[in-house]
Tab-separated table of N, CA and C in Angstrom:
chain	number	residue	atom	x	y	z
A	1	UNK	N	231.422	65.028	-40.362
A	1	UNK	CA	230.171	65.244	-41.067
A	1	UNK	C	229.062	64.506	-40.332
A	2	UNK	N	227.900	65.068	-40.314
A	2	UNK	CA	226.722	64.403	-39.767
A	2	UNK	C	225.559	64.615	-40.703
A	3	UNK	N	224.551	63.730	-40.595
A	3	UNK	CA	223.395	63.842	-41.489
A	3	UNK	C	222.299	64.620	-40.797
A	4	UNK	N	221.842	65.659	-41.451
A	4	UNK	CA	220.709	66.425	-40.958
A	4	UNK	C	219.473	65.961	-41.719
A	5	UNK	N	218.301	66.438	-41.383
A	5	UNK	CA	217.093	66.035	-42.108
A	5	UNK	C	217.121	66.389	-43.593
A	6	UNK	N	217.968	67.330	-44.012
A	6	UNK	CA	217.976	67.708	-45.422
A	6	UNK	C	219.259	67.327	-46.147
A	7	UNK	N	220.163	66.628	-45.534
A	7	UNK	CA	221.368	66.190	-46.238
A	7	UNK	C	222.556	66.076	-45.303
A	8	UNK	N	223.720	65.896	-45.891
A	8	UNK	CA	224.957	65.788	-45.116
A	8	UNK	C	225.493	67.185	-44.857
A	9	UNK	N	225.904	67.438	-43.603
A	9	UNK	CA	226.375	68.750	-43.195
A	9	UNK	C	227.856	68.649	-42.847
A	10	UNK	N	228.621	69.568	-43.362
A	10	UNK	CA	230.031	69.643	-43.006
A	10	UNK	C	230.328	71.072	-42.574
A	11	UNK	N	230.906	71.216	-41.425
A	11	UNK	CA	231.263	72.555	-40.941
A	11	UNK	C	232.751	72.785	-41.147
A	12	UNK	N	233.273	73.772	-40.518
A	12	UNK	CA	234.703	74.037	-40.608
A	12	UNK	C	234.975	75.291	-41.397
A	13	UNK	N	236.244	75.565	-41.568
A	13	UNK	CA	236.659	76.776	-42.266
A	13	UNK	C	236.566	76.579	-43.761
A	14	UNK	N	235.764	77.381	-44.391
A	14	UNK	CA	235.564	77.328	-45.826
A	14	UNK	C	235.812	78.718	-46.385
A	15	UNK	N	236.133	78.804	-47.678
A	15	UNK	CA	236.322	80.123	-48.249
A	15	UNK	C	235.033	80.937	-48.272
A	16	UNK	N	233.905	80.290	-48.105
A	16	UNK	CA	232.641	81.014	-48.012
A	16	UNK	C	232.079	80.813	-46.615
A	17	UNK	N	231.196	81.650	-46.211
A	17	UNK	CA	230.714	81.586	-44.839
A	17	UNK	C	229.564	80.606	-44.708
A	18	UNK	N	229.429	80.019	-43.538
A	18	UNK	CA	228.307	79.152	-43.207
A	18	UNK	C	228.539	77.701	-43.573
A	19	UNK	N	227.694	76.811	-43.031
A	19	UNK	CA	227.794	75.395	-43.353
A	19	UNK	C	227.305	75.143	-44.778
A	20	UNK	N	227.664	74.022	-45.338
A	20	UNK	CA	227.150	73.648	-46.651
A	20	UNK	C	226.546	72.263	-46.566
A	21	UNK	N	225.646	71.975	-47.466
A	21	UNK	CA	224.924	70.711	-47.477
A	21	UNK	C	225.166	70.011	-48.807
A	22	UNK	N	225.400	68.734	-48.741
A	22	UNK	CA	225.532	67.910	-49.926
A	22	UNK	C	224.279	67.050	-50.024
A	23	UNK	N	223.499	67.279	-51.017
A	23	UNK	CA	222.275	66.488	-51.186
A	23	UNK	C	222.559	65.373	-52.186
A	24	UNK	N	222.175	64.188	-51.839
A	24	UNK	CA	222.339	63.042	-52.723
A	24	UNK	C	221.037	62.838	-53.478
A	25	UNK	N	221.072	63.100	-54.773
A	25	UNK	CA	219.880	62.950	-55.610
A	25	UNK	C	220.203	61.918	-56.672
A	26	UNK	N	219.462	60.834	-56.676
A	26	UNK	CA	219.657	59.785	-57.656
A	26	UNK	C	218.457	59.747	-58.586
A	27	UNK	N	218.677	59.991	-59.875
A	27	UNK	CA	217.541	59.884	-60.796
A	27	UNK	C	217.133	58.428	-60.945
A	28	UNK	N	215.855	58.191	-60.973
A	28	UNK	CA	215.326	56.843	-61.140
A	28	UNK	C	214.660	56.781	-62.503
A	29	UNK	N	215.264	56.016	-63.444
A	29	UNK	CA	214.641	55.942	-64.763
A	29	UNK	C	213.278	55.267	-64.675
A	30	UNK	N	212.350	55.774	-65.427
A	30	UNK	CA	211.002	55.229	-65.377
A	30	UNK	C	210.440	55.168	-66.782
A	31	UNK	N	210.196	53.973	-67.251
A	31	UNK	CA	209.560	53.800	-68.544
A	31	UNK	C	208.065	54.023	-68.348
A	32	UNK	N	207.361	54.539	-69.340
A	32	UNK	CA	205.928	54.810	-69.166
A	32	UNK	C	205.140	53.622	-68.641
A	33	UNK	N	205.437	52.408	-69.090
A	33	UNK	CA	204.672	51.250	-68.625
A	33	UNK	C	205.038	50.869	-67.197
A	34	UNK	N	206.226	51.297	-66.727
A	34	UNK	CA	206.668	50.961	-65.370
A	34	UNK	C	206.160	51.958	-64.336
A	35	UNK	N	205.627	53.098	-64.763
A	35	UNK	CA	205.276	54.162	-63.831
A	35	UNK	C	203.935	53.970	-63.132
A	36	UNK	N	203.090	53.115	-63.640
A	36	UNK	CA	201.802	52.930	-62.986
A	36	UNK	C	202.011	52.216	-61.658
A	37	UNK	N	201.263	52.592	-60.633
A	37	UNK	CA	201.421	51.918	-59.347
A	37	UNK	C	200.950	50.466	-59.464
A	38	UNK	N	201.827	49.551	-59.106
A	38	UNK	CA	201.495	48.139	-59.272
A	38	UNK	C	202.273	47.309	-58.268
A	39	UNK	N	201.587	46.420	-57.615
A	39	UNK	CA	202.229	45.411	-56.785
A	39	UNK	C	201.861	44.070	-57.388
A	40	UNK	N	202.877	43.310	-57.781
A	40	UNK	CA	202.598	42.036	-58.429
A	40	UNK	C	202.308	40.969	-57.383
A	41	UNK	N	201.256	40.209	-57.631
A	41	UNK	CA	200.868	39.095	-56.778
A	41	UNK	C	200.828	37.822	-57.613
A	42	UNK	N	201.078	36.727	-56.969
A	42	UNK	CA	200.936	35.422	-57.611
A	42	UNK	C	199.698	34.772	-57.000
A	43	UNK	N	198.745	34.450	-57.868
A	43	UNK	CA	197.456	33.910	-57.417
A	43	UNK	C	197.314	32.474	-57.900
A	44	UNK	N	197.150	31.524	-56.974
A	44	UNK	CA	196.923	30.143	-57.411
A	44	UNK	C	195.509	29.963	-57.949
A	45	UNK	N	195.394	29.182	-59.008
A	45	UNK	CA	194.102	28.879	-59.621
A	45	UNK	C	193.993	27.370	-59.791
A	46	UNK	N	192.778	26.859	-59.862
A	46	UNK	CA	192.593	25.424	-60.081
A	46	UNK	C	191.214	25.127	-60.645
A	47	UNK	N	191.142	24.002	-61.324
A	47	UNK	CA	189.875	23.439	-61.799
A	47	UNK	C	189.852	22.009	-61.292
A	48	UNK	N	188.794	21.647	-60.598
A	48	UNK	CA	188.646	20.286	-60.076
A	48	UNK	C	187.486	19.617	-60.793
A	49	UNK	N	187.651	18.335	-61.092
A	49	UNK	CA	186.625	17.634	-61.865
A	49	UNK	C	186.539	16.172	-61.415
A	50	UNK	N	185.333	15.624	-61.447
A	50	UNK	CA	185.129	14.189	-61.256
A	50	UNK	C	184.259	13.698	-62.411
A	51	UNK	N	183.987	12.413	-62.450
A	51	UNK	CA	183.239	11.845	-63.572
A	51	UNK	C	181.851	12.474	-63.718
A	52	UNK	N	181.222	12.832	-62.592
A	52	UNK	CA	179.876	13.411	-62.644
A	52	UNK	C	179.867	14.858	-63.134
A	53	UNK	N	180.972	15.594	-62.937
A	53	UNK	CA	181.004	17.007	-63.331
A	53	UNK	C	181.860	17.269	-64.570
A	54	UNK	N	182.312	16.211	-65.213
A	54	UNK	CA	183.203	16.343	-66.364
A	54	UNK	C	182.440	16.746	-67.615
A	55	UNK	N	182.949	17.614	-68.449
A	55	UNK	CA	184.190	18.370	-68.342
A	55	UNK	C	184.008	19.681	-67.578
A	56	UNK	N	185.101	20.260	-67.139
A	56	UNK	CA	185.113	21.566	-66.489
A	56	UNK	C	186.017	22.493	-67.305
A	57	UNK	N	185.654	23.784	-67.318
A	57	UNK	CA	186.424	24.750	-68.103
A	57	UNK	C	186.831	25.955	-67.268
A	58	UNK	N	187.842	26.632	-67.732
A	58	UNK	CA	188.313	27.867	-67.126
A	58	UNK	C	189.243	28.546	-68.113
A	59	UNK	N	189.946	29.558	-67.652
A	59	UNK	CA	190.933	30.196	-68.514
A	59	UNK	C	192.103	30.682	-67.680
A	60	UNK	N	193.248	30.808	-68.325
A	60	UNK	CA	194.451	31.321	-67.694
A	60	UNK	C	194.431	32.834	-67.869
A	61	UNK	N	194.602	33.556	-66.777
A	61	UNK	CA	194.607	35.013	-66.825
A	61	UNK	C	195.951	35.564	-66.389
A	62	UNK	N	195.922	36.774	-65.892
A	62	UNK	CA	197.141	37.432	-65.449
A	62	UNK	C	197.981	37.892	-66.621
A	63	UNK	N	199.291	37.943	-66.410
A	63	UNK	CA	200.198	38.306	-67.490
A	63	UNK	C	201.389	37.358	-67.471
A	64	UNK	N	201.814	36.969	-68.646
A	64	UNK	CA	202.936	36.046	-68.758
A	64	UNK	C	202.481	34.604	-68.895
A	65	UNK	N	203.455	33.766	-69.143
A	65	UNK	CA	203.199	32.340	-69.321
A	65	UNK	C	203.173	31.641	-67.961
A	66	UNK	N	202.409	30.582	-67.874
A	66	UNK	CA	202.340	29.796	-66.651
A	66	UNK	C	202.475	28.318	-67.002
A	67	UNK	N	202.889	27.522	-66.045
A	67	UNK	CA	203.036	26.077	-66.242
A	67	UNK	C	201.983	25.362	-65.409
A	68	UNK	N	201.347	24.386	-66.026
A	68	UNK	CA	200.239	23.675	-65.398
A	68	UNK	C	200.729	22.450	-64.634
A	69	UNK	N	200.031	22.148	-63.549
A	69	UNK	CA	200.274	20.936	-62.771
A	69	UNK	C	198.965	20.170	-62.695
A	70	UNK	N	199.029	18.882	-62.976
A	70	UNK	CA	197.851	18.022	-62.933
A	70	UNK	C	198.015	17.011	-61.812
A	71	UNK	N	196.981	16.894	-60.980
A	71	UNK	CA	196.910	15.844	-59.964
A	71	UNK	C	195.700	14.994	-60.320
A	72	UNK	N	195.838	13.689	-60.216
A	72	UNK	CA	194.665	12.839	-60.435
A	72	UNK	C	194.709	11.640	-59.511
A	73	UNK	N	193.512	11.145	-59.208
A	73	UNK	CA	193.338	10.040	-58.280
A	73	UNK	C	192.433	9.009	-58.936
A	74	UNK	N	192.921	7.769	-58.964
A	74	UNK	CA	192.168	6.666	-59.562
A	74	UNK	C	191.861	5.658	-58.457
A	75	UNK	N	190.583	5.356	-58.285
A	75	UNK	CA	190.176	4.374	-57.281
A	75	UNK	C	190.462	2.958	-57.769
A	76	UNK	N	190.672	2.059	-56.811
A	76	UNK	CA	190.882	0.647	-57.146
A	76	UNK	C	189.648	0.112	-57.864
A	77	UNK	N	189.859	-0.626	-58.919
A	77	UNK	CA	188.763	-1.231	-59.659
A	77	UNK	C	188.105	-0.309	-60.685
A	78	UNK	N	188.670	0.897	-60.903
A	78	UNK	CA	188.096	1.801	-61.908
A	78	UNK	C	188.159	1.123	-63.273
A	79	UNK	N	187.040	1.154	-64.009
A	79	UNK	CA	186.926	0.410	-65.273
A	79	UNK	C	187.852	0.934	-66.370
A	80	UNK	N	187.821	2.221	-66.650
A	80	UNK	CA	188.612	2.774	-67.760
A	80	UNK	C	189.059	4.198	-67.422
A	81	UNK	N	189.921	4.372	-66.415
A	81	UNK	CA	190.306	5.723	-66.008
A	81	UNK	C	191.067	6.464	-67.109
A	82	UNK	N	190.706	7.728	-67.288
A	82	UNK	CA	191.357	8.565	-68.299
A	82	UNK	C	191.234	10.030	-67.894
A	83	UNK	N	192.221	10.817	-68.321
A	83	UNK	CA	192.229	12.268	-68.097
A	83	UNK	C	192.617	12.932	-69.411
A	84	UNK	N	191.918	14.030	-69.749
A	84	UNK	CA	192.265	14.784	-70.955
A	84	UNK	C	192.259	16.274	-70.637
A	85	UNK	N	193.303	16.967	-71.079
A	85	UNK	CA	193.427	18.413	-70.930
A	85	UNK	C	193.446	19.023	-72.332
A	86	UNK	N	192.660	20.079	-72.530
A	86	UNK	CA	192.646	20.763	-73.820
A	86	UNK	C	192.929	22.242	-73.572
A	87	UNK	N	193.893	22.799	-74.322
A	87	UNK	CA	194.226	24.214	-74.260
A	87	UNK	C	193.890	24.853	-75.611
A	88	UNK	N	193.153	25.968	-75.582
A	88	UNK	CA	192.786	26.670	-76.811
A	88	UNK	C	193.197	28.131	-76.692
A	89	UNK	N	194.019	28.577	-77.635
A	89	UNK	CA	194.435	29.974	-77.669
A	89	UNK	C	194.816	30.385	-79.081
A	90	UNK	N	194.408	31.570	-79.464
A	90	UNK	CA	194.774	32.112	-80.760
A	90	UNK	C	194.455	31.220	-81.942
A	91	UNK	N	193.376	30.475	-81.881
A	91	UNK	CA	192.979	29.612	-82.984
A	91	UNK	C	193.684	28.270	-83.028
A	92	UNK	N	194.531	27.978	-82.056
A	92	UNK	CA	195.190	26.670	-82.013
A	92	UNK	C	194.726	25.890	-80.788
A	93	UNK	N	194.732	24.578	-80.920
A	93	UNK	CA	194.329	23.688	-79.831
A	93	UNK	C	195.455	22.709	-79.542
A	94	UNK	N	195.732	22.541	-78.265
A	94	UNK	CA	196.738	21.571	-77.816
A	94	UNK	C	196.044	20.614	-76.851
A	95	UNK	N	196.261	19.311	-77.039
A	95	UNK	CA	195.611	18.304	-76.200
A	95	UNK	C	196.650	17.398	-75.565
A	96	UNK	N	196.423	17.084	-74.288
A	96	UNK	CA	197.232	16.113	-73.561
A	96	UNK	C	196.263	15.110	-72.966
A	97	UNK	N	196.556	13.820	-73.069
A	97	UNK	CA	195.658	12.819	-72.483
A	97	UNK	C	196.458	11.647	-71.941
A	98	UNK	N	195.845	10.976	-70.987
A	98	UNK	CA	196.422	9.770	-70.400
A	98	UNK	C	195.291	8.766	-70.190
A	99	UNK	N	195.541	7.526	-70.582
A	99	UNK	CA	194.549	6.453	-70.415
A	99	UNK	C	195.227	5.274	-69.732
A	100	UNK	N	194.430	4.272	-69.377
A	100	UNK	CA	194.944	3.095	-68.657
A	100	UNK	C	195.788	3.505	-67.458
A	101	UNK	N	195.233	4.378	-66.654
A	101	UNK	CA	195.950	4.918	-65.497
A	101	UNK	C	195.989	3.912	-64.357
A	102	UNK	N	197.096	3.881	-63.653
A	102	UNK	CA	197.234	3.019	-62.476
A	102	UNK	C	196.441	3.612	-61.322
A	103	UNK	N	196.013	2.761	-60.418
A	103	UNK	CA	195.261	3.259	-59.270
A	103	UNK	C	196.176	4.066	-58.361
A	104	UNK	N	195.549	4.951	-57.596
A	104	UNK	CA	196.294	5.781	-56.651
A	104	UNK	C	196.401	7.226	-57.108
A	105	UNK	N	197.244	7.950	-56.372
A	105	UNK	CA	197.438	9.390	-56.588
A	105	UNK	C	198.646	9.617	-57.496
A	106	UNK	N	198.507	10.529	-58.476
A	106	UNK	CA	199.579	10.821	-59.422
A	106	UNK	C	199.683	12.330	-59.632
A	107	UNK	N	200.893	12.809	-59.959
A	107	UNK	CA	201.129	14.228	-60.224
A	107	UNK	C	201.953	14.380	-61.494
A	108	UNK	N	201.532	15.300	-62.331
A	108	UNK	CA	202.295	15.694	-63.524
A	108	UNK	C	202.616	17.176	-63.328
A	109	UNK	N	203.878	17.489	-63.000
A	109	UNK	CA	204.278	18.876	-62.752
A	109	UNK	C	204.791	19.548	-64.015
A	110	UNK	N	204.345	20.771	-64.255
A	110	UNK	CA	204.856	21.580	-65.346
A	110	UNK	C	204.830	20.890	-66.691
A	111	UNK	N	203.830	20.078	-66.950
A	111	UNK	CA	203.783	19.271	-68.169
A	111	UNK	C	203.265	20.037	-69.380
A	112	UNK	N	202.558	21.149	-69.149
A	112	UNK	CA	202.068	22.003	-70.230
A	112	UNK	C	202.281	23.461	-69.828
A	113	UNK	N	202.498	24.310	-70.804
A	113	UNK	CA	202.600	25.748	-70.564
A	113	UNK	C	201.427	26.434	-71.251
A	114	UNK	N	200.939	27.506	-70.636
A	114	UNK	CA	199.810	28.246	-71.197
A	114	UNK	C	200.036	29.734	-70.980
A	115	UNK	N	199.701	30.515	-71.986
A	115	UNK	CA	199.822	31.962	-71.869
A	115	UNK	C	198.493	32.550	-71.425
A	116	UNK	N	198.532	33.787	-70.934
A	116	UNK	CA	197.301	34.465	-70.521
A	116	UNK	C	196.318	34.501	-71.689
A	117	UNK	N	195.062	34.214	-71.401
A	117	UNK	CA	194.023	34.192	-72.419
A	117	UNK	C	193.760	32.808	-72.985
A	118	UNK	N	194.429	31.786	-72.445
A	118	UNK	CA	194.219	30.416	-72.902
A	118	UNK	C	192.994	29.813	-72.218
A	119	UNK	N	192.086	29.267	-73.008
A	119	UNK	CA	190.923	28.550	-72.485
A	119	UNK	C	191.378	27.136	-72.133
A	120	UNK	N	191.013	26.665	-70.951
A	120	UNK	CA	191.449	25.366	-70.442
A	120	UNK	C	190.228	24.498	-70.192
A	121	UNK	N	190.299	23.240	-70.628
A	121	UNK	CA	189.224	22.284	-70.396
A	121	UNK	C	189.841	20.994	-69.871
A	122	UNK	N	189.225	20.407	-68.842
A	122	UNK	CA	189.702	19.136	-68.286
A	122	UNK	C	188.527	18.165	-68.221
A	123	UNK	N	188.754	16.947	-68.716
A	123	UNK	CA	187.747	15.882	-68.719
A	123	UNK	C	188.330	14.644	-68.074
A	124	UNK	N	187.498	13.901	-67.351
A	124	UNK	CA	187.943	12.643	-66.748
A	124	UNK	C	186.897	11.556	-66.949
A	125	UNK	N	187.376	10.325	-66.915
A	125	UNK	CA	186.515	9.143	-66.896
A	125	UNK	C	187.032	8.261	-65.778
A	126	UNK	N	186.153	7.850	-64.870
A	126	UNK	CA	186.507	6.965	-63.754
A	126	UNK	C	187.715	7.468	-62.959
A	127	UNK	N	187.773	8.773	-62.697
A	127	UNK	CA	188.885	9.353	-61.936
A	127	UNK	C	188.462	10.715	-61.380
A	128	UNK	N	189.266	11.222	-60.453
A	128	UNK	CA	189.159	12.594	-59.957
A	128	UNK	C	190.417	13.304	-60.431
A	129	UNK	N	190.311	14.594	-60.771
A	129	UNK	CA	191.492	15.329	-61.221
A	129	UNK	C	191.403	16.786	-60.805
A	130	UNK	N	192.574	17.384	-60.675
A	130	UNK	CA	192.668	18.805	-60.342
A	130	UNK	C	193.799	19.391	-61.185
A	131	UNK	N	193.490	20.429	-61.933
A	131	UNK	CA	194.482	21.131	-62.736
A	131	UNK	C	194.797	22.435	-62.012
A	132	UNK	N	196.103	22.687	-61.766
A	132	UNK	CA	196.512	23.867	-61.012
A	132	UNK	C	197.537	24.684	-61.777
A	133	UNK	N	197.535	25.997	-61.525
A	133	UNK	CA	198.539	26.898	-62.061
A	133	UNK	C	198.508	28.173	-61.227
A	134	UNK	N	199.512	29.003	-61.413
A	134	UNK	CA	199.576	30.295	-60.724
A	134	UNK	C	199.610	31.405	-61.764
A	135	UNK	N	198.860	32.462	-61.496
A	135	UNK	CA	198.808	33.627	-62.387
A	135	UNK	C	199.465	34.808	-61.697
A	136	UNK	N	200.262	35.556	-62.454
A	136	UNK	CA	200.848	36.798	-61.953
A	136	UNK	C	199.900	37.926	-62.319
A	137	UNK	N	199.445	38.654	-61.309
A	137	UNK	CA	198.532	39.766	-61.547
A	137	UNK	C	199.111	41.041	-60.942
A	138	UNK	N	198.619	42.162	-61.408
A	138	UNK	CA	199.052	43.477	-60.935
A	138	UNK	C	197.917	44.082	-60.126
A	139	UNK	N	198.196	44.453	-58.898
A	139	UNK	CA	197.167	45.057	-58.035
A	139	UNK	C	197.550	46.476	-57.661
């Protein structure tokens, strides 16, 4: 047997005349929501804030839940370093805060989860901070 442009061909003596072709057809199930052309991308997002620009706001978009990562930097001799994150969605508010921070660079990975449509606010005192997350989008 060999493959031709239209399928597998087998020759030889058959009870009927001529070659025959076996076409391989596989049905692909498709749900209505899956049929739209879509390539999923992961897009990094961030909000950066310092004492002069505090607070900063944004929102989580895309589809699905995402986990937030917070980076913050406290300079030596900072009087009262603090960071506060506020998440607002569906009429509920969730707050995370840290005070009396040690000097230097710190990371809090995956410490909060947020769904698409969540409003995010970050405030700092005597510190620099960056809130990061990734959104899954359909292009």
